[in-house]
């Protein structure tokens, strides 16, 4: 879909992954515009755009859901839509994926495309395209999505549990996990910040920082006192189901911008890993630059493109699922 048309519609154990070579606007067998002419007269990316826009207009948290969905998919077996598969022990059932949303939206996109051109558009590509649309609608810069992924047939909760970094993962470990997927330290900081600039977090993920940081019986001393007071009002010591914005910059929690980096520079990080990237020698200079320049706006899209290249299946690998929730029977 042309950018002009879109404009008018106003982040344990590392697994070995297969990396491909980027040549002439393509990555392996992926390329921008892969579906051009493959769905009759239908514009695949426009169809997805319209469906995501309708959902986004009802629920602006859609962008947070889709960013998390794509990251949690790509970081386990690669960007193969394995997170979408139903089953008693699939990735979807893993602890880190318990609050992942967006499945119904992907189903809606898939259903619409299957009616127009059955067996053509992969669920993995739908995730990538839909996420890009939501980023744009939430104020981020439009970026071109490479397509041509195929869908995986394996999905294991155990792999999600062991491969997804958590809120207390040390920065150096997180950097190594990203590097094992051919993602740079800057990609790590951009993807973490991009997800958390619009993300919402359950109190249980950071309650220790408010009351008993590292079993000291006190709050994390790096947390801004005003932020600490505010978070304690929402998240009592006894626990709750409440959520807070990961980006504590006023007015920025639903917008894809650099507010998150400004917040953590001021000690307002909610998760431990969020606050640590602002002071760790591996990442602090990147955070400072992203907080004080327009680099985030220009570099987040390319970081998402890099994420979208992780462990992709192309050519005759995998399959094009008829339903994103189940593997084709033949």
PDB file of N, CA, C and O in Angstrom, residues 159-225:
ATOM      1  N   UNK A 159       8.999 -23.184  25.151  1.00  0.00           N
ATOM      2  CA  UNK A 159       9.930 -22.307  24.449  1.00  0.00           C
ATOM      3  C   UNK A 159       9.650 -20.847  24.736  1.00  0.00           C
ATOM      4  O   UNK A 159      10.568 -20.030  24.851  1.00  0.00           O
ATOM      5  N   UNK A 160       8.388 -20.497  24.859  1.00  0.00           N
ATOM      6  CA  UNK A 160       8.051 -19.118  25.231  1.00  0.00           C
ATOM      7  C   UNK A 160       8.522 -18.819  26.645  1.00  0.00           C
ATOM      8  O   UNK A 160       9.069 -17.743  26.917  1.00  0.00           O
ATOM      9  N   UNK A 161       8.330 -19.750  27.549  1.00  0.00           N
ATOM     10  CA  UNK A 161       8.744 -19.548  28.939  1.00  0.00           C
ATOM     11  C   UNK A 161      10.248 -19.354  29.073  1.00  0.00           C
ATOM     12  O   UNK A 161      10.714 -18.602  29.940  1.00  0.00           O
ATOM     13  N   UNK A 162      11.032 -20.004  28.207  1.00  0.00           N
ATOM     14  CA  UNK A 162      12.487 -19.956  28.353  1.00  0.00           C
ATOM     15  C   UNK A 162      13.160 -18.890  27.499  1.00  0.00           C
ATOM     16  O   UNK A 162      14.339 -18.588  27.705  1.00  0.00           O
ATOM     17  N   UNK A 163      12.439 -18.297  26.559  1.00  0.00           N
ATOM     18  CA  UNK A 163      13.080 -17.375  25.632  1.00  0.00           C
ATOM     19  C   UNK A 163      12.658 -15.923  25.776  1.00  0.00           C
ATOM     20  O   UNK A 163      13.364 -15.039  25.293  1.00  0.00           O
ATOM     21  N   UNK A 164      11.536 -15.661  26.384  1.00  0.00           N
ATOM     22  CA  UNK A 164      11.088 -14.277  26.496  1.00  0.00           C
ATOM     23  C   UNK A 164      11.701 -13.607  27.713  1.00  0.00           C
ATOM     24  O   UNK A 164      11.580 -14.098  28.828  1.00  0.00           O
ATOM     25  N   UNK A 165      12.378 -12.467  27.529  1.00  0.00           N
ATOM     26  CA  UNK A 165      12.961 -11.752  28.671  1.00  0.00           C
ATOM     27  C   UNK A 165      11.864 -11.212  29.573  1.00  0.00           C
ATOM     28  O   UNK A 165      10.760 -10.878  29.119  1.00  0.00           O
ATOM     29  N   UNK A 166      12.149 -11.131  30.871  1.00  0.00           N
ATOM     30  CA  UNK A 166      11.162 -10.680  31.832  1.00  0.00           C
ATOM     31  C   UNK A 166      11.489  -9.313  32.402  1.00  0.00           C
ATOM     32  O   UNK A 166      12.515  -8.713  32.076  1.00  0.00           O
ATOM     33  N   UNK A 167      10.648  -8.805  33.280  1.00  0.00           N
ATOM     34  CA  UNK A 167      10.819  -7.446  33.816  1.00  0.00           C
ATOM     35  C   UNK A 167      12.058  -7.257  34.670  1.00  0.00           C
ATOM     36  O   UNK A 167      12.492  -6.124  34.877  1.00  0.00           O
ATOM     37  N   UNK A 168      12.663  -8.351  35.180  1.00  0.00           N
ATOM     38  CA  UNK A 168      13.870  -8.228  35.996  1.00  0.00           C
ATOM     39  C   UNK A 168      15.106  -8.787  35.297  1.00  0.00           C
ATOM     40  O   UNK A 168      16.153  -8.942  35.920  1.00  0.00           O
ATOM     41  N   UNK A 169      14.988  -9.076  33.985  1.00  0.00           N
ATOM     42  CA  UNK A 169      16.150  -9.574  33.237  1.00  0.00           C
ATOM     43  C   UNK A 169      17.254  -8.532  33.253  1.00  0.00           C
ATOM     44  O   UNK A 169      17.010  -7.362  32.922  1.00  0.00           O
ATOM     45  N   UNK A 170      18.491  -8.885  33.650  1.00  0.00           N
ATOM     46  CA  UNK A 170      19.589  -7.914  33.621  1.00  0.00           C
ATOM     47  C   UNK A 170      19.825  -7.395  32.211  1.00  0.00           C
ATOM     48  O   UNK A 170      19.632  -8.122  31.231  1.00  0.00           O
ATOM     49  N   UNK A 171      20.251  -6.154  32.116  1.00  0.00           N
ATOM     50  CA  UNK A 171      20.442  -5.543  30.812  1.00  0.00           C
ATOM     51  C   UNK A 171      21.420  -6.332  29.961  1.00  0.00           C
ATOM     52  O   UNK A 171      21.176  -6.565  28.767  1.00  0.00           O
ATOM     53  N   UNK A 172      22.546  -6.774  30.541  1.00  0.00           N
ATOM     54  CA  UNK A 172      23.539  -7.496  29.737  1.00  0.00           C
ATOM     55  C   UNK A 172      22.989  -8.812  29.196  1.00  0.00           C
ATOM     56  O   UNK A 172      23.309  -9.218  28.072  1.00  0.00           O
ATOM     57  N   UNK A 173      22.117  -9.463  29.969  1.00  0.00           N
ATOM     58  CA  UNK A 173      21.500 -10.709  29.501  1.00  0.00           C
ATOM     59  C   UNK A 173      20.522 -10.417  28.372  1.00  0.00           C
ATOM     60  O   UNK A 173      20.487 -11.120  27.356  1.00  0.00           O
ATOM     61  N   UNK A 174      19.731  -9.361  28.534  1.00  0.00           N
ATOM     62  CA  UNK A 174      18.787  -8.979  27.482  1.00  0.00           C
ATOM     63  C   UNK A 174      19.512  -8.634  26.192  1.00  0.00           C
ATOM     64  O   UNK A 174      19.100  -9.046  25.100  1.00  0.00           O
ATOM     65  N   UNK A 175      20.614  -7.897  26.308  1.00  0.00           N
ATOM     66  CA  UNK A 175      21.398  -7.537  25.130  1.00  0.00           C
ATOM     67  C   UNK A 175      21.902  -8.788  24.421  1.00  0.00           C
ATOM     68  O   UNK A 175      21.880  -8.885  23.182  1.00  0.00           O
ATOM     69  N   UNK A 176      22.349  -9.786  25.186  1.00  0.00           N
ATOM     70  CA  UNK A 176      22.825 -11.041  24.597  1.00  0.00           C
ATOM     71  C   UNK A 176      21.692 -11.804  23.914  1.00  0.00           C
ATOM     72  O   UNK A 176      21.881 -12.396  22.845  1.00  0.00           O
ATOM     73  N   UNK A 177      20.500 -11.790  24.519  1.00  0.00           N
ATOM     74  CA  UNK A 177      19.350 -12.461  23.914  1.00  0.00           C
ATOM     75  C   UNK A 177      18.991 -11.826  22.578  1.00  0.00           C
ATOM     76  O   UNK A 177      18.701 -12.514  21.593  1.00  0.00           O
ATOM     77  N   UNK A 178      19.019 -10.518  22.535  1.00  0.00           N
ATOM     78  CA  UNK A 178      18.736  -9.827  21.285  1.00  0.00           C
ATOM     79  C   UNK A 178      19.821 -10.107  20.256  1.00  0.00           C
ATOM     80  O   UNK A 178      19.524 -10.326  19.069  1.00  0.00           O
ATOM     81  N   UNK A 179      21.083 -10.096  20.680  1.00  0.00           N
ATOM     82  CA  UNK A 179      22.189 -10.356  19.752  1.00  0.00           C
ATOM     83  C   UNK A 179      22.076 -11.745  19.143  1.00  0.00           C
ATOM     84  O   UNK A 179      22.422 -11.945  17.965  1.00  0.00           O
ATOM     85  N   UNK A 180      21.574 -12.716  19.899  1.00  0.00           N
ATOM     86  CA  UNK A 180      21.427 -14.080  19.386  1.00  0.00           C
ATOM     87  C   UNK A 180      20.378 -14.150  18.284  1.00  0.00           C
ATOM     88  O   UNK A 180      20.298 -15.136  17.549  1.00  0.00           O
ATOM     89  N   UNK A 181      19.589 -13.091  18.160  1.00  0.00           N
ATOM     90  CA  UNK A 181      18.592 -12.995  17.100  1.00  0.00           C
ATOM     91  C   UNK A 181      18.975 -11.947  16.057  1.00  0.00           C
ATOM     92  O   UNK A 181      18.138 -11.449  15.324  1.00  0.00           O
ATOM     93  N   UNK A 182      20.257 -11.620  16.039  1.00  0.00           N
ATOM     94  CA  UNK A 182      20.804 -10.668  15.074  1.00  0.00           C
ATOM     95  C   UNK A 182      20.236  -9.261  15.264  1.00  0.00           C
ATOM     96  O   UNK A 182      20.124  -8.501  14.294  1.00  0.00           O
ATOM     97  N   UNK A 183      19.882  -8.927  16.485  1.00  0.00           N
ATOM     98  CA  UNK A 183      19.381  -7.598  16.809  1.00  0.00           C
ATOM     99  C   UNK A 183      20.415  -6.869  17.660  1.00  0.00           C
ATOM    100  O   UNK A 183      20.973  -7.431  18.606  1.00  0.00           O
ATOM    101  N   UNK A 184      20.667  -5.622  17.332  1.00  0.00           N
ATOM    102  CA  UNK A 184      21.705  -4.850  18.010  1.00  0.00           C
ATOM    103  C   UNK A 184      21.232  -4.325  19.358  1.00  0.00           C
ATOM    104  O   UNK A 184      20.046  -4.386  19.695  1.00  0.00           O
ATOM    105  N   UNK A 185      22.186  -3.760  20.126  1.00  0.00           N
ATOM    106  CA  UNK A 185      21.835  -3.131  21.402  1.00  0.00           C
ATOM    107  C   UNK A 185      20.879  -1.973  21.178  1.00  0.00           C
ATOM    108  O   UNK A 185      19.931  -1.772  21.943  1.00  0.00           O
ATOM    109  N   UNK A 186      21.101  -1.218  20.118  1.00  0.00           N
ATOM    110  CA  UNK A 186      20.166  -0.128  19.816  1.00  0.00           C
ATOM    111  C   UNK A 186      18.785  -0.665  19.467  1.00  0.00           C
ATOM    112  O   UNK A 186      17.766  -0.101  19.884  1.00  0.00           O
ATOM    113  N   UNK A 187      18.717  -1.757  18.696  1.00  0.00           N
ATOM    114  CA  UNK A 187      17.424  -2.388  18.428  1.00  0.00           C
ATOM    115  C   UNK A 187      16.725  -2.731  19.741  1.00  0.00           C
ATOM    116  O   UNK A 187      15.510  -2.498  19.891  1.00  0.00           O
ATOM    117  N   UNK A 188      17.458  -3.314  20.671  1.00  0.00           N
ATOM    118  CA  UNK A 188      16.902  -3.674  21.981  1.00  0.00           C
ATOM    119  C   UNK A 188      16.266  -2.471  22.668  1.00  0.00           C
ATOM    120  O   UNK A 188      15.105  -2.514  23.114  1.00  0.00           O
ATOM    121  N   UNK A 189      17.002  -1.382  22.732  1.00  0.00           N
ATOM    122  CA  UNK A 189      16.496  -0.186  23.419  1.00  0.00           C
ATOM    123  C   UNK A 189      15.303   0.402  22.678  1.00  0.00           C
ATOM    124  O   UNK A 189      14.315   0.827  23.290  1.00  0.00           O
ATOM    125  N   UNK A 190      15.361   0.408  21.361  1.00  0.00           N
ATOM    126  CA  UNK A 190      14.250   0.931  20.575  1.00  0.00           C
ATOM    127  C   UNK A 190      12.996   0.074  20.724  1.00  0.00           C
ATOM    128  O   UNK A 190      11.888   0.592  20.896  1.00  0.00           O
ATOM    129  N   UNK A 191      13.142  -1.239  20.660  1.00  0.00           N
ATOM    130  CA  UNK A 191      11.990  -2.130  20.729  1.00  0.00           C
ATOM    131  C   UNK A 191      11.381  -2.154  22.122  1.00  0.00           C
ATOM    132  O   UNK A 191      10.146  -2.174  22.274  1.00  0.00           O
ATOM    133  N   UNK A 192      12.229  -2.129  23.149  1.00  0.00           N
ATOM    134  CA  UNK A 192      11.719  -2.066  24.515  1.00  0.00           C
ATOM    135  C   UNK A 192      10.942  -0.768  24.725  1.00  0.00           C
ATOM    136  O   UNK A 192       9.804  -0.763  25.210  1.00  0.00           O
ATOM    137  N   UNK A 193      11.555   0.338  24.323  1.00  0.00           N
ATOM    138  CA  UNK A 193      10.902   1.624  24.493  1.00  0.00           C
ATOM    139  C   UNK A 193       9.667   1.780  23.640  1.00  0.00           C
ATOM    140  O   UNK A 193       8.656   2.339  24.082  1.00  0.00           O
ATOM    141  N   UNK A 194       9.720   1.260  22.410  1.00  0.00           N
ATOM    142  CA  UNK A 194       8.565   1.366  21.538  1.00  0.00           C
ATOM    143  C   UNK A 194       7.357   0.630  22.082  1.00  0.00           C
ATOM    144  O   UNK A 194       6.224   1.106  21.994  1.00  0.00           O
ATOM    145  N   UNK A 195       7.591  -0.559  22.644  1.00  0.00           N
ATOM    146  CA  UNK A 195       6.499  -1.304  23.242  1.00  0.00           C
ATOM    147  C   UNK A 195       5.976  -0.665  24.505  1.00  0.00           C
ATOM    148  O   UNK A 195       4.775  -0.659  24.784  1.00  0.00           O
ATOM    149  N   UNK A 196       6.888  -0.070  25.270  1.00  0.00           N
ATOM    150  CA  UNK A 196       6.486   0.482  26.563  1.00  0.00           C
ATOM    151  C   UNK A 196       6.037   1.932  26.495  1.00  0.00           C
ATOM    152  O   UNK A 196       5.448   2.446  27.439  1.00  0.00           O
ATOM    153  N   UNK A 197       6.266   2.586  25.378  1.00  0.00           N
ATOM    154  CA  UNK A 197       5.747   3.941  25.264  1.00  0.00           C
ATOM    155  C   UNK A 197       4.227   3.944  25.158  1.00  0.00           C
ATOM    156  O   UNK A 197       3.579   4.954  25.412  1.00  0.00           O
ATOM    157  N   UNK A 198       3.637   2.810  24.763  1.00  0.00           N
ATOM    158  CA  UNK A 198       2.179   2.690  24.700  1.00  0.00           C
ATOM    159  C   UNK A 198       1.661   1.522  25.532  1.00  0.00           C
ATOM    160  O   UNK A 198       0.481   1.193  25.471  1.00  0.00           O
ATOM    161  N   UNK A 199       2.528   0.875  26.310  1.00  0.00           N
ATOM    162  CA  UNK A 199       2.145  -0.330  27.038  1.00  0.00           C
ATOM    163  C   UNK A 199       1.510  -0.046  28.383  1.00  0.00           C
ATOM    164  O   UNK A 199       1.665   1.028  28.969  1.00  0.00           O
ATOM    165  N   UNK A 200       0.774  -1.027  28.896  1.00  0.00           N
ATOM    166  CA  UNK A 200       0.182  -0.960  30.225  1.00  0.00           C
ATOM    167  C   UNK A 200       0.585  -2.209  30.999  1.00  0.00           C
ATOM    168  O   UNK A 200       0.619  -3.306  30.444  1.00  0.00           O
ATOM    169  N   UNK A 201       0.917  -2.042  32.277  1.00  0.00           N
ATOM    170  CA  UNK A 201       1.524  -3.095  33.074  1.00  0.00           C
ATOM    171  C   UNK A 201       0.703  -3.413  34.301  1.00  0.00           C
ATOM    172  O   UNK A 201       0.222  -2.511  35.003  1.00  0.00           O
ATOM    173  N   UNK A 202       0.531  -4.700  34.585  1.00  0.00           N
ATOM    174  CA  UNK A 202      -0.132  -5.120  35.811  1.00  0.00           C
ATOM    175  C   UNK A 202       0.785  -4.878  37.010  1.00  0.00           C
ATOM    176  O   UNK A 202       2.004  -5.057  36.918  1.00  0.00           O
ATOM    177  N   UNK A 203       0.197  -4.492  38.126  1.00  0.00           N
ATOM    178  CA  UNK A 203       0.964  -4.170  39.331  1.00  0.00           C
ATOM    179  C   UNK A 203       1.891  -5.295  39.752  1.00  0.00           C
ATOM    180  O   UNK A 203       2.979  -5.055  40.289  1.00  0.00           O
ATOM    181  N   UNK A 204       1.471  -6.537  39.507  1.00  0.00           N
ATOM    182  CA  UNK A 204       2.252  -7.690  39.958  1.00  0.00           C
ATOM    183  C   UNK A 204       3.647  -7.725  39.349  1.00  0.00           C
ATOM    184  O   UNK A 204       4.559  -8.317  39.923  1.00  0.00           O
ATOM    185  N   UNK A 205       3.837  -7.080  38.179  1.00  0.00           N
ATOM    186  CA  UNK A 205       5.127  -7.107  37.513  1.00  0.00           C
ATOM    187  C   UNK A 205       6.172  -6.216  38.176  1.00  0.00           C
ATOM    188  O   UNK A 205       7.360  -6.341  37.897  1.00  0.00           O
ATOM    189  N   UNK A 206       5.764  -5.300  39.032  1.00  0.00           N
ATOM    190  CA  UNK A 206       6.728  -4.362  39.623  1.00  0.00           C
ATOM    191  C   UNK A 206       6.430  -4.052  41.089  1.00  0.00           C
ATOM    192  O   UNK A 206       7.016  -3.143  41.662  1.00  0.00           O
ATOM    193  N   UNK A 207       5.563  -4.833  41.729  1.00  0.00           N
ATOM    194  CA  UNK A 207       5.177  -4.559  43.121  1.00  0.00           C
ATOM    195  C   UNK A 207       6.383  -4.555  44.048  1.00  0.00           C
ATOM    196  O   UNK A 207       6.449  -3.762  45.004  1.00  0.00           O
ATOM    197  N   UNK A 208       7.364  -5.421  43.790  1.00  0.00           N
ATOM    198  CA  UNK A 208       8.563  -5.476  44.630  1.00  0.00           C
ATOM    199  C   UNK A 208       9.320  -4.160  44.614  1.00  0.00           C
ATOM    200  O   UNK A 208       9.900  -3.750  45.633  1.00  0.00           O
ATOM    201  N   UNK A 209       9.311  -3.460  43.493  1.00  0.00           N
ATOM    202  CA  UNK A 209      10.013  -2.176  43.404  1.00  0.00           C
ATOM    203  C   UNK A 209       9.363  -1.115  44.306  1.00  0.00           C
ATOM    204  O   UNK A 209      10.031  -0.158  44.710  1.00  0.00           O
ATOM    205  N   UNK A 210       8.121  -1.293  44.600  1.00  0.00           N
ATOM    206  CA  UNK A 210       7.404  -0.301  45.396  1.00  0.00           C
ATOM    207  C   UNK A 210       7.535  -0.535  46.893  1.00  0.00           C
ATOM    208  O   UNK A 210       7.478   0.432  47.671  1.00  0.00           O
ATOM    209  N   UNK A 211       7.705  -1.798  47.298  1.00  0.00           N
ATOM    210  CA  UNK A 211       7.644  -2.097  48.729  1.00  0.00           C
ATOM    211  C   UNK A 211       8.799  -2.939  49.272  1.00  0.00           C
ATOM    212  O   UNK A 211       9.128  -2.836  50.456  1.00  0.00           O
ATOM    213  N   UNK A 212       9.391  -3.799  48.451  1.00  0.00           N
ATOM    214  CA  UNK A 212      10.385  -4.741  48.987  1.00  0.00           C
ATOM    215  C   UNK A 212      11.429  -5.056  47.935  1.00  0.00           C
ATOM    216  O   UNK A 212      11.671  -6.206  47.592  1.00  0.00           O
ATOM    217  N   UNK A 213      12.100  -4.009  47.441  1.00  0.00           N
ATOM    218  CA  UNK A 213      13.065  -4.176  46.360  1.00  0.00           C
ATOM    219  C   UNK A 213      14.248  -5.015  46.822  1.00  0.00           C
ATOM    220  O   UNK A 213      14.926  -4.683  47.794  1.00  0.00           O
ATOM    221  N   UNK A 214      14.477  -6.118  46.138  1.00  0.00           N
ATOM    222  CA  UNK A 214      15.566  -7.051  46.458  1.00  0.00           C
ATOM    223  C   UNK A 214      15.578  -7.443  47.933  1.00  0.00           C
ATOM    224  O   UNK A 214      16.622  -7.568  48.568  1.00  0.00           O
ATOM    225  N   UNK A 215      14.374  -7.642  48.474  1.00  0.00           N
ATOM    226  CA  UNK A 215      14.171  -8.090  49.862  1.00  0.00           C
ATOM    227  C   UNK A 215      14.755  -7.137  50.907  1.00  0.00           C
ATOM    228  O   UNK A 215      15.146  -7.554  51.998  1.00  0.00           O
ATOM    229  N   UNK A 216      14.750  -5.845  50.574  1.00  0.00           N
ATOM    230  CA  UNK A 216      15.253  -4.845  51.530  1.00  0.00           C
ATOM    231  C   UNK A 216      14.167  -4.318  52.446  1.00  0.00           C
ATOM    232  O   UNK A 216      14.463  -3.644  53.441  1.00  0.00           O
ATOM    233  N   UNK A 217      12.890  -4.578  52.097  1.00  0.00           N
ATOM    234  CA  UNK A 217      11.789  -4.005  52.858  1.00  0.00           C
ATOM    235  C   UNK A 217      11.536  -2.553  52.493  1.00  0.00           C
ATOM    236  O   UNK A 217      10.699  -1.895  53.114  1.00  0.00           O
ATOM    237  N   UNK A 218      12.225  -2.060  51.470  1.00  0.00           N
ATOM    238  CA  UNK A 218      12.069  -0.669  51.041  1.00  0.00           C
ATOM    239  C   UNK A 218      11.869  -0.623  49.529  1.00  0.00           C
ATOM    240  O   UNK A 218      12.082  -1.603  48.830  1.00  0.00           O
ATOM    241  N   UNK A 219      11.499   0.553  49.064  1.00  0.00           N
ATOM    242  CA  UNK A 219      11.300   0.740  47.629  1.00  0.00           C
ATOM    243  C   UNK A 219      12.631   0.820  46.911  1.00  0.00           C
ATOM    244  O   UNK A 219      13.679   1.070  47.523  1.00  0.00           O
ATOM    245  N   UNK A 220      12.599   0.630  45.604  1.00  0.00           N
ATOM    246  CA  UNK A 220      13.782   0.791  44.760  1.00  0.00           C
ATOM    247  C   UNK A 220      14.256   2.240  44.867  1.00  0.00           C
ATOM    248  O   UNK A 220      13.506   3.170  44.528  1.00  0.00           O
ATOM    249  N   UNK A 221      15.470   2.464  45.360  1.00  0.00           N
ATOM    250  CA  UNK A 221      15.936   3.838  45.571  1.00  0.00           C
ATOM    251  C   UNK A 221      16.124   4.634  44.289  1.00  0.00           C
ATOM    252  O   UNK A 221      16.258   5.862  44.341  1.00  0.00           O
ATOM    253  N   UNK A 222      16.115   3.964  43.128  1.00  0.00           N
ATOM    254  CA  UNK A 222      16.274   4.700  41.873  1.00  0.00           C
ATOM    255  C   UNK A 222      14.966   5.285  41.366  1.00  0.00           C
ATOM    256  O   UNK A 222      14.971   6.048  40.399  1.00  0.00           O
ATOM    257  N   UNK A 223      13.849   4.964  42.009  1.00  0.00           N
ATOM    258  CA  UNK A 223      12.557   5.431  41.518  1.00  0.00           C
ATOM    259  C   UNK A 223      12.251   6.844  41.982  1.00  0.00           C
ATOM    260  O   UNK A 223      12.424   7.188  43.155  1.00  0.00           O
ATOM    261  N   UNK A 224      11.807   7.659  41.081  1.00  0.00           N
ATOM    262  CA  UNK A 224      11.357   9.008  41.382  1.00  0.00           C
ATOM    263  C   UNK A 224      10.304   8.968  42.488  1.00  0.00           C
ATOM    264  O   UNK A 224       9.360   8.172  42.427  1.00  0.00           O
ATOM    265  N   UNK A 225      10.448   9.822  43.509  1.00  0.00           N
ATOM    266  CA  UNK A 225       9.568   9.760  44.679  1.00  0.00           C
ATOM    267  C   UNK A 225       8.118  10.071  44.340  1.00  0.00           C
ATOM    268  O   UNK A 225       7.184   9.471  44.890  1.00  0.00           O
TER     269      UNK A 225
END
